[in-house]
XYZ file of C-alpha atoms in Angstrom:
750
model
C 14.848 -35.428 8.509
C 15.515 -31.871 7.392
C 15.543 -32.784 3.708
C 12.068 -34.275 3.995
C 10.470 -31.000 5.093
C 10.759 -29.068 1.826
C 9.838 -32.169 -0.173
C 6.689 -32.583 1.872
C 5.765 -28.927 1.485
C 6.335 -28.967 -2.256
C 4.335 -32.143 -2.659
C 1.522 -30.756 -0.540
C 1.417 -27.490 -2.438
C 1.459 -29.319 -5.738
C -1.588 -31.308 -4.691
C -3.383 -28.066 -3.899
C -2.572 -26.557 -7.265
C -4.083 -29.223 -9.453
C -6.706 -28.579 -12.077
C -7.809 -24.998 -12.561
C -5.370 -23.717 -9.947
C -2.201 -24.856 -11.647
C -0.224 -21.759 -12.745
C -0.741 -20.889 -16.390
C 1.898 -19.947 -18.916
C 1.717 -16.383 -20.239
C 0.180 -16.458 -23.691
C 2.650 -13.954 -25.122
C 6.136 -12.951 -24.018
C 7.889 -9.748 -25.047
C 11.508 -8.914 -24.339
C 12.672 -5.424 -23.418
C 14.063 -4.977 -26.917
C 10.774 -6.001 -28.542
C 8.742 -3.619 -26.374
C 10.976 -0.695 -27.313
C 11.019 -1.690 -30.995
C 7.217 -1.927 -31.097
C 6.867 1.549 -29.593
C 5.064 0.264 -26.517
C 7.730 1.157 -23.949
C 9.476 4.410 -23.037
C 12.317 4.414 -20.523
C 13.876 7.146 -18.420
C 17.218 5.865 -17.092
C 18.131 7.263 -13.688
C 21.688 6.223 -12.816
C 21.358 7.639 -9.313
C 17.833 6.333 -8.651
C 19.069 3.472 -6.475
C 15.986 3.624 -4.292
C 12.852 4.572 -6.233
C 10.128 4.143 -3.622
C 6.955 5.658 -5.057
C 5.443 6.990 -8.289
C 2.479 9.360 -8.030
C 0.622 10.672 -11.101
C -0.863 14.178 -10.995
C -3.508 14.194 -13.729
C -4.415 17.869 -13.217
C -0.863 19.117 -13.764
C -0.021 16.300 -16.217
C 3.041 15.301 -14.218
C 4.487 12.148 -12.752
C 6.345 12.455 -9.451
C 8.863 9.963 -8.104
C 10.329 9.615 -4.605
C 13.967 8.533 -4.568
C 17.110 8.782 -2.502
C 18.085 12.448 -1.964
C 15.859 13.706 -4.779
C 12.326 14.172 -6.001
C 11.598 13.532 -9.677
C 9.008 15.326 -11.811
C 8.402 14.511 -15.461
C 5.686 14.596 -18.096
C 2.746 12.263 -17.678
C 2.432 12.027 -21.471
C 6.090 11.218 -22.193
C 8.442 10.601 -19.285
C 11.474 11.283 -21.466
C 10.393 14.884 -22.114
C 11.802 17.460 -19.693
C 12.404 15.459 -16.511
C 13.280 17.685 -13.535
C 14.806 16.798 -10.190
C 14.620 18.539 -6.836
C 17.750 17.768 -4.842
C 17.067 17.216 -1.131
C 20.042 15.669 0.677
C 20.414 15.108 4.390
C 22.455 17.751 6.185
C 26.196 17.023 6.556
C 25.892 17.078 10.356
C 23.145 14.467 10.323
C 25.101 12.271 7.915
C 28.105 12.409 10.232
C 25.990 11.498 13.278
C 24.429 8.651 11.316
C 27.865 7.279 10.465
C 28.929 7.625 14.100
C 25.946 5.449 15.039
C 27.345 2.666 12.858
C 24.876 2.980 10.003
C 25.631 2.189 6.370
C 26.756 5.310 4.433
C 24.986 4.309 1.189
C 21.929 2.402 2.360
C 21.003 4.338 5.516
C 22.874 7.642 5.958
C 21.018 9.617 3.308
C 17.608 11.189 2.816
C 15.385 8.385 1.555
C 12.030 9.852 0.511
C 9.269 7.665 1.913
C 6.184 9.908 1.870
C 4.972 11.436 -1.393
C 1.429 12.789 -1.414
C -0.422 15.313 -3.558
C -1.609 17.766 -0.884
C -3.662 20.002 -3.202
C -3.524 21.480 -6.714
C -0.459 23.556 -5.896
C 1.588 21.596 -3.346
C 3.078 18.202 -2.630
C 3.752 16.899 0.855
C 7.012 14.943 0.964
C 8.941 13.343 3.821
C 12.353 11.686 4.016
C 14.372 9.753 6.563
C 17.053 12.490 6.652
C 19.875 10.131 7.696
C 17.872 8.958 10.738
C 16.501 12.465 11.311
C 13.010 12.522 9.713
C 12.120 15.715 7.831
C 9.068 16.818 5.832
C 8.249 19.697 3.506
C 5.436 21.292 1.533
C 6.815 21.602 -1.995
C 5.117 23.916 -4.532
C 4.576 22.145 -7.834
C 5.789 25.264 -9.647
C 9.262 24.532 -8.251
C 9.810 22.170 -11.160
C 9.114 24.960 -13.668
C 12.146 26.940 -12.511
C 14.678 24.548 -13.993
C 16.442 21.307 -13.249
C 18.442 20.432 -10.106
C 16.718 22.793 -7.720
C 17.868 22.347 -4.111
C 15.609 22.186 -1.047
C 17.241 24.001 1.870
C 17.028 22.758 5.494
C 15.080 25.848 6.590
C 12.347 24.911 4.110
C 11.651 21.656 5.960
C 9.939 20.684 9.213
C 10.207 17.867 11.739
C 8.966 14.576 10.343
C 8.685 12.525 13.519
C 5.445 10.570 13.525
C 5.163 10.984 9.758
C 8.067 9.015 8.318
C 10.375 6.345 9.803
C 13.982 6.848 10.833
C 15.091 3.660 9.101
C 14.637 3.495 5.289
C 14.313 -0.295 5.465
C 10.997 -0.013 7.337
C 7.930 -0.064 5.091
C 5.654 2.955 5.276
C 2.064 3.552 4.190
C 0.445 6.993 4.094
C -2.633 8.833 2.857
C -3.747 12.454 3.018
C -7.471 12.789 3.680
C -9.091 16.208 4.126
C -5.730 17.826 4.792
C -4.660 15.315 7.452
C -1.824 12.810 7.109
C -2.476 9.223 8.151
C 0.776 7.281 8.412
C 1.718 3.756 9.385
C 5.393 3.851 10.359
C 8.081 2.634 12.703
C 8.358 5.742 14.828
C 11.589 5.430 16.819
C 15.316 5.271 16.122
C 15.570 1.553 16.935
C 12.467 0.622 14.882
C 10.771 -0.985 17.857
C 7.694 1.245 18.044
C 5.293 0.410 15.227
C 2.511 2.972 15.168
C -0.322 4.431 13.146
C -0.518 8.244 13.339
C -2.804 11.078 12.303
C -1.171 14.493 12.019
C -0.976 17.727 9.994
C -4.534 18.945 10.543
C -6.014 21.224 13.184
C -6.780 18.325 15.516
C -4.282 16.980 18.023
C -1.863 14.295 16.864
C -3.240 10.850 17.617
C -1.584 7.421 17.475
C -1.918 3.746 18.444
C -1.036 2.550 21.933
C 2.734 2.549 22.431
C 4.780 -0.614 23.103
C 1.693 -2.825 23.343
C 2.203 -5.996 21.320
C -1.512 -6.807 21.318
C -2.013 -3.709 19.144
C 1.028 -3.822 16.854
C 4.246 -5.829 16.885
C 7.004 -5.248 14.328
C 4.439 -4.063 11.811
C 5.371 -3.444 8.187
C 2.726 -1.166 6.697
C 1.532 -1.682 3.126
C -1.511 0.510 2.495
C -3.701 3.164 4.127
C -7.012 3.959 2.459
C -10.244 5.787 3.348
C -13.307 3.632 2.705
C -16.863 4.766 3.348
C -18.990 1.999 4.822
C -22.286 3.861 4.482
C -23.831 7.083 3.232
C -23.355 8.591 6.704
C -20.067 10.611 6.661
C -19.819 10.267 10.451
C -19.236 6.560 9.893
C -16.225 7.010 7.569
C -13.176 4.941 8.446
C -9.514 4.550 7.534
C -8.367 1.033 6.705
C -4.775 -0.032 7.310
C -3.162 -3.079 5.694
C 0.068 -4.456 7.145
C 1.986 -7.511 8.301
C 3.123 -8.192 11.853
C 4.339 -10.900 14.181
C 1.136 -12.475 15.454
C 0.589 -13.013 19.165
C -2.246 -15.490 18.627
C -0.358 -17.787 16.227
C 0.492 -21.287 17.382
C 4.137 -21.809 18.241
C 6.555 -19.300 19.771
C 4.760 -16.013 20.388
C 5.772 -13.219 18.063
C 7.604 -15.469 15.587
C 4.897 -16.099 12.986
C 3.989 -13.421 10.435
C 0.330 -12.687 9.670
C -1.205 -10.244 7.235
C -3.693 -7.844 8.788
C -6.427 -5.375 8.033
C -7.190 -2.783 10.698
C -9.499 0.192 10.877
C -10.094 3.381 12.835
C -12.860 5.954 12.726
C -12.045 9.151 10.912
C -13.681 11.203 13.700
C -11.819 9.388 16.508
C -10.105 11.852 18.876
C -9.170 9.422 21.664
C -10.518 8.853 25.143
C -11.096 11.234 28.029
C -9.271 9.461 30.878
C -7.761 6.457 29.110
C -6.293 6.286 25.616
C -5.794 10.034 25.669
C -4.651 11.120 22.186
C -4.703 7.447 21.240
C -7.013 5.696 18.826
C -10.051 4.453 20.744
C -11.703 2.691 17.785
C -8.720 0.618 16.576
C -9.608 -2.961 15.593
C -7.679 -5.505 13.538
C -8.237 -8.900 11.909
C -6.187 -11.459 10.049
C -6.287 -11.616 6.235
C -5.950 -15.160 4.909
C -4.662 -16.017 1.443
C -4.064 -19.742 1.110
C -4.356 -22.700 -1.243
C -6.405 -25.573 0.187
C -4.921 -29.017 -0.217
C -6.696 -32.302 -0.840
C -5.866 -33.361 2.713
C -7.509 -30.288 4.222
C -4.237 -28.529 4.998
C -3.615 -25.052 3.609
C -0.501 -23.546 2.090
C -0.463 -19.956 3.338
C 0.851 -16.846 1.643
C 1.277 -14.664 4.716
C 3.609 -11.905 3.541
C 1.414 -9.066 2.267
C 3.295 -7.072 -0.383
C 0.716 -4.771 -1.940
C -2.959 -3.806 -1.867
C -5.141 -2.328 -4.574
C -8.670 -1.156 -3.784
C -10.959 -1.270 -6.796
C -14.047 0.895 -6.444
C -17.156 0.113 -8.438
C -20.527 1.765 -8.621
C -21.179 0.921 -4.985
C -18.548 3.015 -3.198
C -19.236 1.246 0.086
C -18.369 -2.218 -1.221
C -15.125 -2.113 -3.228
C -13.024 -5.131 -4.079
C -9.725 -5.408 -2.231
C -6.955 -7.058 -4.245
C -4.066 -8.317 -2.152
C -0.646 -9.460 -3.367
C 1.031 -11.997 -1.082
C 4.227 -14.016 -0.963
C 5.340 -16.882 1.224
C 7.332 -16.043 4.330
C 9.185 -19.375 4.209
C 12.640 -19.735 2.708
C 11.772 -23.298 1.725
C 8.853 -22.507 -0.567
C 9.148 -19.641 -3.047
C 5.684 -18.546 -4.099
C 3.353 -15.619 -4.762
C -0.412 -15.252 -4.953
C -3.169 -12.716 -5.553
C -6.341 -12.883 -3.465
C -9.410 -10.670 -3.754
C -11.729 -9.743 -0.881
C -15.173 -8.180 -0.692
C -15.499 -5.174 1.559
C -18.751 -6.550 2.932
C -16.848 -9.597 4.216
C -14.324 -7.343 5.958
C -17.124 -5.354 7.614
C -18.839 -8.571 8.696
C -15.670 -9.746 10.461
C -15.387 -6.461 12.363
C -18.996 -6.896 13.491
C -18.223 -10.390 14.751
C -16.715 -11.807 17.930
C -13.686 -10.377 19.704
C -10.608 -12.438 20.532
C -9.576 -12.808 24.159
C -6.746 -14.253 26.232
C -7.134 -14.779 29.977
C -3.434 -14.872 30.803
C 0.071 -15.871 29.669
C -0.658 -19.597 30.001
C -3.975 -19.451 28.154
C -4.733 -19.674 24.469
C -6.540 -17.050 22.471
C -10.253 -17.774 22.320
C -13.553 -16.122 21.534
C -14.651 -13.512 24.065
C -17.887 -14.753 25.635
C -18.498 -11.999 28.174
C -20.612 -8.865 27.913
C -19.587 -6.408 25.210
C -20.162 -2.805 26.380
C -22.342 -0.271 24.557
C -21.715 1.417 22.212
C -19.881 -1.504 20.679
C -16.079 -0.920 20.661
C -14.933 0.219 17.237
C -18.160 2.106 16.567
C -17.797 5.663 15.304
C -19.505 8.399 17.345
C -22.620 9.465 15.503
C -26.094 10.831 16.004
C -27.202 7.227 15.533
C -26.032 6.558 19.104
C -27.822 9.405 20.808
C -25.743 11.741 22.932
C -22.276 10.384 22.014
C -20.892 13.164 19.838
C -17.211 12.157 20.188
C -15.091 9.282 21.421
C -14.169 11.310 24.510
C -17.757 10.927 25.673
C -17.667 7.138 25.478
C -18.061 5.307 28.819
C -14.880 4.119 30.515
C -15.780 0.451 30.035
C -15.971 0.989 26.255
C -12.529 2.615 26.180
C -11.052 -0.076 28.440
C -12.465 -2.855 26.269
C -11.094 -1.186 23.120
C -7.680 -1.007 24.740
C -7.569 -4.668 25.763
C -9.439 -6.320 22.865
C -8.245 -4.921 19.516
C -8.168 -8.333 17.765
C -11.168 -9.948 16.086
C -11.692 -13.684 16.422
C -12.596 -14.436 12.817
C -10.255 -13.942 9.877
C -11.097 -12.359 6.534
C -11.137 -14.908 3.710
C -10.930 -14.182 -0.019
C -13.645 -14.701 -2.592
C -13.915 -18.423 -3.217
C -11.609 -19.000 -0.218
C -8.610 -19.374 -2.525
C -6.325 -17.182 -4.650
C -7.173 -15.889 -8.095
C -3.602 -16.390 -9.236
C -0.689 -18.444 -7.897
C 2.956 -18.713 -8.911
C 5.117 -21.362 -7.252
C 8.494 -22.677 -8.314
C 9.213 -19.832 -10.733
C 12.321 -17.657 -10.815
C 10.583 -14.530 -9.533
C 8.289 -13.185 -6.831
C 5.491 -10.653 -7.081
C 6.258 -7.175 -5.745
C 3.541 -4.732 -6.900
C -0.072 -4.898 -8.064
C -2.452 -2.620 -9.972
C -5.918 -3.419 -11.292
C -7.787 -1.728 -14.128
C -11.497 -2.340 -14.660
C -12.207 -2.473 -18.377
C -15.654 -1.893 -19.873
C -16.520 -4.327 -22.652
C -19.566 -5.156 -24.754
C -20.225 -8.283 -22.727
C -19.474 -6.839 -19.291
C -16.584 -5.717 -17.107
C -13.194 -7.331 -16.729
C -10.581 -6.656 -14.070
C -7.122 -6.635 -15.628
C -4.263 -7.184 -13.185
C -0.811 -5.725 -13.795
C 1.693 -7.471 -11.537
C 5.283 -6.345 -11.047
C 7.991 -8.849 -10.180
C 11.449 -8.800 -8.623
C 12.935 -9.669 -12.034
C 11.780 -6.505 -13.815
C 8.757 -8.102 -15.482
C 5.116 -7.059 -15.611
C 2.451 -9.752 -15.922
C -0.877 -8.816 -17.472
C -3.586 -11.189 -16.265
C -7.348 -11.499 -16.139
C -9.672 -13.863 -14.330
C -12.784 -15.228 -15.982
C -15.795 -16.511 -14.026
C -16.514 -20.192 -14.447
C -18.743 -22.337 -12.256
C -20.212 -20.524 -9.217
C -17.508 -19.534 -6.753
C -14.634 -20.284 -9.120
C -12.761 -18.470 -11.835
C -10.037 -19.131 -14.382
C -6.827 -17.117 -14.423
C -5.413 -16.228 -17.829
C -2.039 -14.497 -18.101
C -2.189 -12.604 -21.372
C 1.320 -11.161 -21.483
C 4.689 -11.304 -19.760
C 6.588 -8.080 -20.419
C 10.280 -7.571 -19.647
C 10.087 -3.880 -18.769
C 13.592 -3.430 -17.361
C 16.566 -4.646 -19.351
C 18.678 -5.289 -16.258
C 15.896 -7.360 -14.640
C 15.911 -5.224 -11.488
C 13.065 -5.581 -8.999
C 10.009 -3.421 -9.577
C 9.580 -1.188 -6.529
C 6.814 1.186 -7.635
C 3.891 1.173 -10.053
C 1.116 3.630 -10.848
C -1.608 3.803 -13.452
C -2.978 6.647 -15.536
C -6.357 5.330 -16.615
C -7.098 8.557 -18.464
C -3.997 8.186 -20.664
C -3.885 4.378 -20.525
C -0.259 4.248 -19.403
C 1.362 2.104 -16.750
C 4.326 3.702 -14.960
C 6.897 1.357 -13.459
C 9.907 2.122 -11.278
C 13.058 0.266 -10.248
C 16.678 1.061 -9.443
C 17.254 1.357 -13.208
C 14.826 4.262 -13.543
C 11.248 4.806 -14.687
C 9.416 3.070 -17.528
C 6.219 4.063 -19.317
C 4.283 1.106 -20.709
C 1.162 1.149 -22.889
C -1.575 -1.012 -21.383
C -2.188 -2.717 -24.718
C -1.057 -2.911 -28.345
C -3.840 -4.603 -30.266
C -2.223 -4.609 -33.703
C 0.469 -7.059 -32.535
C -2.051 -9.862 -32.111
C -2.408 -10.420 -35.850
C -4.216 -9.351 -38.991
C -7.160 -11.763 -38.777
C -10.328 -11.761 -36.698
C -9.530 -15.185 -35.258
C -6.119 -14.037 -34.016
C -7.660 -10.982 -32.373
C -10.306 -13.056 -30.610
C -7.837 -15.683 -29.437
C -5.828 -12.949 -27.690
C -8.684 -12.566 -25.154
C -7.534 -9.041 -24.367
C -10.430 -6.946 -22.979
C -8.805 -3.779 -24.322
C -8.987 -5.023 -27.930
C -11.678 -5.979 -30.416
C -12.079 -6.878 -34.074
C -13.783 -3.877 -35.656
C -14.343 -5.462 -39.048
C -11.026 -4.323 -40.478
C -8.352 -4.847 -37.846
C -7.666 -5.706 -34.229
C -8.084 -2.326 -32.571
C -8.716 -0.750 -29.147
C -12.279 -1.173 -27.963
C -14.171 2.097 -27.463
C -17.181 1.630 -25.138
C -19.184 4.471 -26.712
C -19.204 2.901 -30.172
C -22.389 1.198 -31.295
C -20.644 -0.852 -33.944
C -21.052 -4.571 -33.425
C -17.578 -5.711 -32.544
C -16.249 -9.204 -32.087
C -15.150 -9.753 -28.498
C -12.693 -12.351 -27.329
C -13.103 -12.676 -23.572
C -16.546 -13.713 -22.407
C -16.986 -16.388 -25.076
C -13.730 -18.034 -23.953
C -11.930 -16.558 -26.936
C -13.834 -18.738 -29.418
C -13.308 -17.292 -32.927
C -15.721 -19.805 -34.476
C -18.585 -18.181 -32.575
C -17.513 -14.563 -32.654
C -15.959 -14.042 -36.078
C -18.598 -16.027 -37.965
C -21.318 -14.155 -36.108
C -19.813 -10.908 -37.329
C -19.237 -12.252 -40.832
C -15.485 -11.722 -40.579
C -14.546 -15.260 -41.589
C -12.043 -17.626 -40.036
C -9.147 -17.516 -42.455
C -5.717 -17.033 -40.884
C -2.854 -16.389 -43.267
C -0.261 -19.137 -43.247
C 3.439 -18.688 -43.801
C 4.819 -20.663 -46.736
C 8.319 -22.034 -47.122
C 10.089 -24.068 -49.783
C 13.056 -26.086 -48.512
C 15.586 -28.256 -50.320
C 17.925 -30.738 -48.649
C 20.500 -33.107 -50.101
C 19.834 -36.773 -49.509
C 21.690 -37.971 -46.433
C 21.841 -34.535 -44.838
C 19.752 -33.365 -41.898
C 17.202 -30.567 -41.851
C 14.742 -28.962 -39.462
C 11.162 -27.861 -40.117
C 10.460 -25.074 -37.640
C 7.148 -23.732 -36.336
C 7.158 -20.872 -33.812
C 3.672 -19.552 -33.015
C 3.249 -16.304 -31.145
C 1.026 -17.871 -28.518
C 2.434 -20.179 -25.878
C -1.104 -21.470 -25.353
C -1.183 -22.992 -28.831
C -0.602 -26.736 -29.217
C 1.420 -27.765 -32.286
C 0.687 -30.766 -34.508
C 2.491 -31.553 -37.764
C 0.684 -33.110 -40.724
C 1.921 -34.289 -44.103
C 0.001 -34.408 -47.352
C -0.472 -37.776 -48.986
C 1.401 -37.963 -52.260
C -0.902 -37.187 -55.147
C -3.792 -36.091 -52.899
C -3.423 -32.757 -51.109
C -6.757 -33.272 -49.345
C -5.513 -36.249 -47.347
C -3.310 -35.449 -44.358
C -1.470 -37.788 -42.031
C -0.091 -36.775 -38.643
C 3.696 -36.758 -38.526
C 5.102 -39.063 -35.861
C 8.638 -39.799 -34.755
C 10.516 -42.565 -36.513
C 14.046 -43.815 -37.047
C 15.257 -40.800 -39.056
C 12.527 -38.285 -38.163
C 11.884 -36.801 -34.715
C 8.963 -34.560 -33.742
C 10.156 -32.139 -31.039
C 8.709 -29.110 -29.290
C 9.275 -26.532 -32.002
C 9.336 -28.558 -35.172
C 10.373 -31.690 -37.009
C 14.014 -32.805 -37.097
C 15.000 -35.054 -40.013
C 18.307 -36.602 -39.020
C 19.141 -38.175 -42.377
C 16.999 -37.109 -45.298
C 15.651 -39.798 -47.589
C 13.604 -39.416 -50.781
C 10.525 -40.539 -48.892
C 10.808 -37.514 -46.578
C 9.987 -35.115 -49.382
C 6.514 -33.631 -49.593
C 4.285 -30.920 -48.170
C 4.175 -30.492 -44.378
C 1.645 -28.425 -42.431
C 2.173 -27.021 -38.925
C -1.284 -26.887 -37.393
C -2.007 -24.928 -34.224
C -4.863 -25.489 -31.826
C -5.977 -23.041 -29.152
C -9.292 -22.954 -27.284
C -10.768 -25.534 -29.638
C -9.875 -23.598 -32.785
C -7.395 -25.032 -35.300
C -5.575 -23.386 -38.173
C -2.498 -23.881 -40.323
C 0.356 -21.563 -39.373
C 3.197 -22.813 -41.593
C 3.323 -24.893 -44.764
C 6.672 -26.342 -45.850
C 7.289 -27.893 -49.271
C 10.345 -30.083 -48.761
C 12.373 -31.510 -51.646
C 15.086 -34.123 -51.133
C 17.766 -34.018 -53.858
C 19.292 -37.355 -54.738
C 22.967 -37.759 -55.741
C 22.041 -37.812 -59.424
C 20.420 -34.357 -59.310
C 23.264 -32.468 -57.642
C 24.603 -29.704 -59.826
C 22.086 -30.435 -62.670
C 19.833 -27.446 -62.230
C 16.944 -26.452 -60.026
C 14.695 -29.029 -58.429
C 11.033 -29.138 -59.330
C 10.156 -27.602 -55.954
C 11.950 -24.360 -56.811
C 10.338 -24.153 -60.222
C 6.849 -24.515 -58.853
C 7.547 -22.027 -56.086
C 8.280 -19.299 -58.618
C 4.807 -19.555 -60.063
C 2.443 -16.686 -59.495
C -0.720 -16.983 -57.435
C -2.830 -19.603 -59.132
C -1.611 -22.550 -61.182
C -0.207 -25.038 -58.766
C 1.294 -22.377 -56.461
C 0.314 -22.220 -52.808
C 0.079 -18.697 -51.473
C -0.838 -17.314 -48.088
C -4.077 -15.733 -49.234
C -4.985 -18.187 -51.993
C -4.434 -21.417 -50.135
C -5.776 -24.768 -51.142
C -8.220 -26.213 -48.682
C -5.805 -28.299 -46.559
C -3.540 -25.283 -45.990
C -6.223 -22.742 -45.203
C -8.214 -25.089 -43.052
C -9.371 -23.479 -39.820
C -11.692 -25.841 -38.084
C -13.097 -26.112 -34.609
C -11.982 -29.028 -32.510
C -13.843 -27.912 -29.444
C -16.077 -31.010 -29.464
C -13.263 -33.180 -28.095
C -13.394 -32.869 -24.357
C -10.577 -33.348 -21.939
C -10.220 -36.961 -20.872
C -11.822 -38.502 -23.993
C -9.893 -41.353 -25.561
C -8.298 -40.873 -28.952
C -9.680 -43.087 -31.695
C -7.599 -46.064 -32.773
C -4.865 -45.113 -35.203
C -4.944 -41.449 -34.207
C -2.289 -40.021 -31.934
C -3.089 -37.516 -29.232
C -1.824 -34.058 -30.058
C 1.178 -33.071 -27.901
C 0.864 -29.910 -25.863
C 4.054 -28.199 -26.903
C 4.476 -24.605 -25.766
C 6.863 -22.346 -27.631
C 8.054 -18.765 -27.298
C 6.927 -15.823 -29.387
C 8.562 -15.539 -32.805
C 8.047 -13.197 -35.745
C 7.675 -15.287 -38.912
C 9.181 -14.237 -42.253
C 7.665 -15.197 -45.601
C 10.298 -16.989 -47.660
C 10.540 -17.152 -51.459
C 12.490 -19.679 -53.493
C 15.566 -18.859 -55.576
C 17.305 -21.958 -56.848
C 20.764 -20.441 -56.557
C 20.395 -20.721 -52.784
C 20.095 -24.529 -52.827
C 22.705 -25.851 -50.418
C 24.796 -28.852 -51.404
C 27.209 -28.681 -48.498
C 27.215 -31.570 -46.016
C 25.859 -31.179 -42.505
C 22.610 -29.577 -41.398
C 20.874 -27.986 -44.345
C 17.996 -25.680 -43.459
C 17.482 -23.761 -46.678
C 15.045 -20.850 -46.441
C 13.946 -19.669 -49.873
């Protein structure tokens, strides 16, 4: 019985991920070594980082700050390896001893884990740490890092951090400083039982959520706090809080099911007069749903919210909210990204309230009279004489206290995720989104951190109304030790992505256009919004330029349309090889395209007619496999010219041409074969060169007219969809002295 449960779930999820929602392979993969070699990645190893919680860029001071265990890092925003400085801030010895006496772990708990890192103004940071279960905070002048490395923050330079940072470093925290006030979602007591959302620091009295009331918050893990203006009226400004908690309204045992939430409070909320004194009186919350619908109507839910990124556009009141979710089940390992419209969130908060009559009743829609002004409304001149929440009628405050939950949930755009990963060896941990301006519009590029030290670079392209296609452009192994990514930040001005893990900090360029290739078609097939073909090379796209560039995103990466329109041509240089194998030996014809989205098909020229090609198929002594053609026992008939043809997005081109010669027993030791002699020829007479190819080798034709599902004509085999890893090809030249006559596998590269 128990073994059937995961099988059912996997089968159900698989049915929901068919078609356009099946996870895509990354087009390109780069190892840590390749990223460093290409100059795209800088690393700052931090042996004592252990717990790198946050990375905050300061564009004005050109610094990057990092919150870690017992220390605060500051380094250059232009080059993280140049002049890194650390401010040492340990917990006091007395507090460490008391922490140990309480039975806490000396390494993972009894230290000062920095959990709040905010830029307070141009001259100061506001930083808070757990202080070995004794929360402490401090205003830290940015000039501190100019005095030298390993500065020490003394206890008398700190202040009490209760209500600003949790006691326990394992509890997730979300903070934001708005107009000099700190908004913090934390677990506020020693035992981590009191989840709360606070406002402190400013001139107003400290205010928080209702204490020990599970209808407000229960075991909340806070992810993000962000100010979002809903209108042009500043009196209507609100703070939005994103978190997970154990849901009271979920079916099954109460408080056992995890839901993701979005909540909000009014910025000008100061609490009630007789009830909810110094408590939020405008607090409302709703469920956030991120799920994959199945064919049977059931949904596979991703309920564990991991990260939120709010992408503001021209309309500041209606940003897009990108959410990164994982499954909360141990049976199904999966991650997803959903995107929400702010207008849909606002609509839910203007909808019906949820209500429960008693312990034996189910949660249902509240059908009674809702008092005026509507609970959750910010005090404003719009509502006459109500200048503050303390002037609200008692029935409004009472209703706010007993009905914080909305009946309707917030659903993503299209009611399904943009991106899903299930059954892979990693989970998503962090998310950033960069909106890129292009000739043909805007594209949102997602950078997703994983628990295996990778960063995925993905985009989503609109298709039919209400649907989009996810394309993962790159998979980048940022950290050599494959440690989980715990922090990410973006410098849009400098076009750097900063990534943190227990190994240290990494600085990654958002793009590297020249790696896509030297031809227009290769640049367009990359579909990278940051890059364009400028007539000479694949280069970064500059929005201010008026030059007509070839784009590769909106036209589905079709080089036939874009490159021809620009007059750039379609020719893609092919790699040429000459190979010689002794009769009876085995050999391997290899083809390793950069793109994993390219399908490989092998063709062979007809003897005496280079214009006639026949598809290579497996036989008794010849096997077509994923990355090439394996000839088990070479025969004279195997000799000839082979072409590795790639097809991607309906565009075909020859990537590799191999001239294979099979040496019979009578030719061994009697001088060079004819293949070597012809290979030494210069460009022209009979020689095949990369840039002077004969028509069959340089062919780059569109096959986009063949639609999915069409039958292959009789006598023609369907092209296999073989996906291979990235590989840097090497042009090989023939020298006859290298001809191998030894038995065994003979792959002779000349």
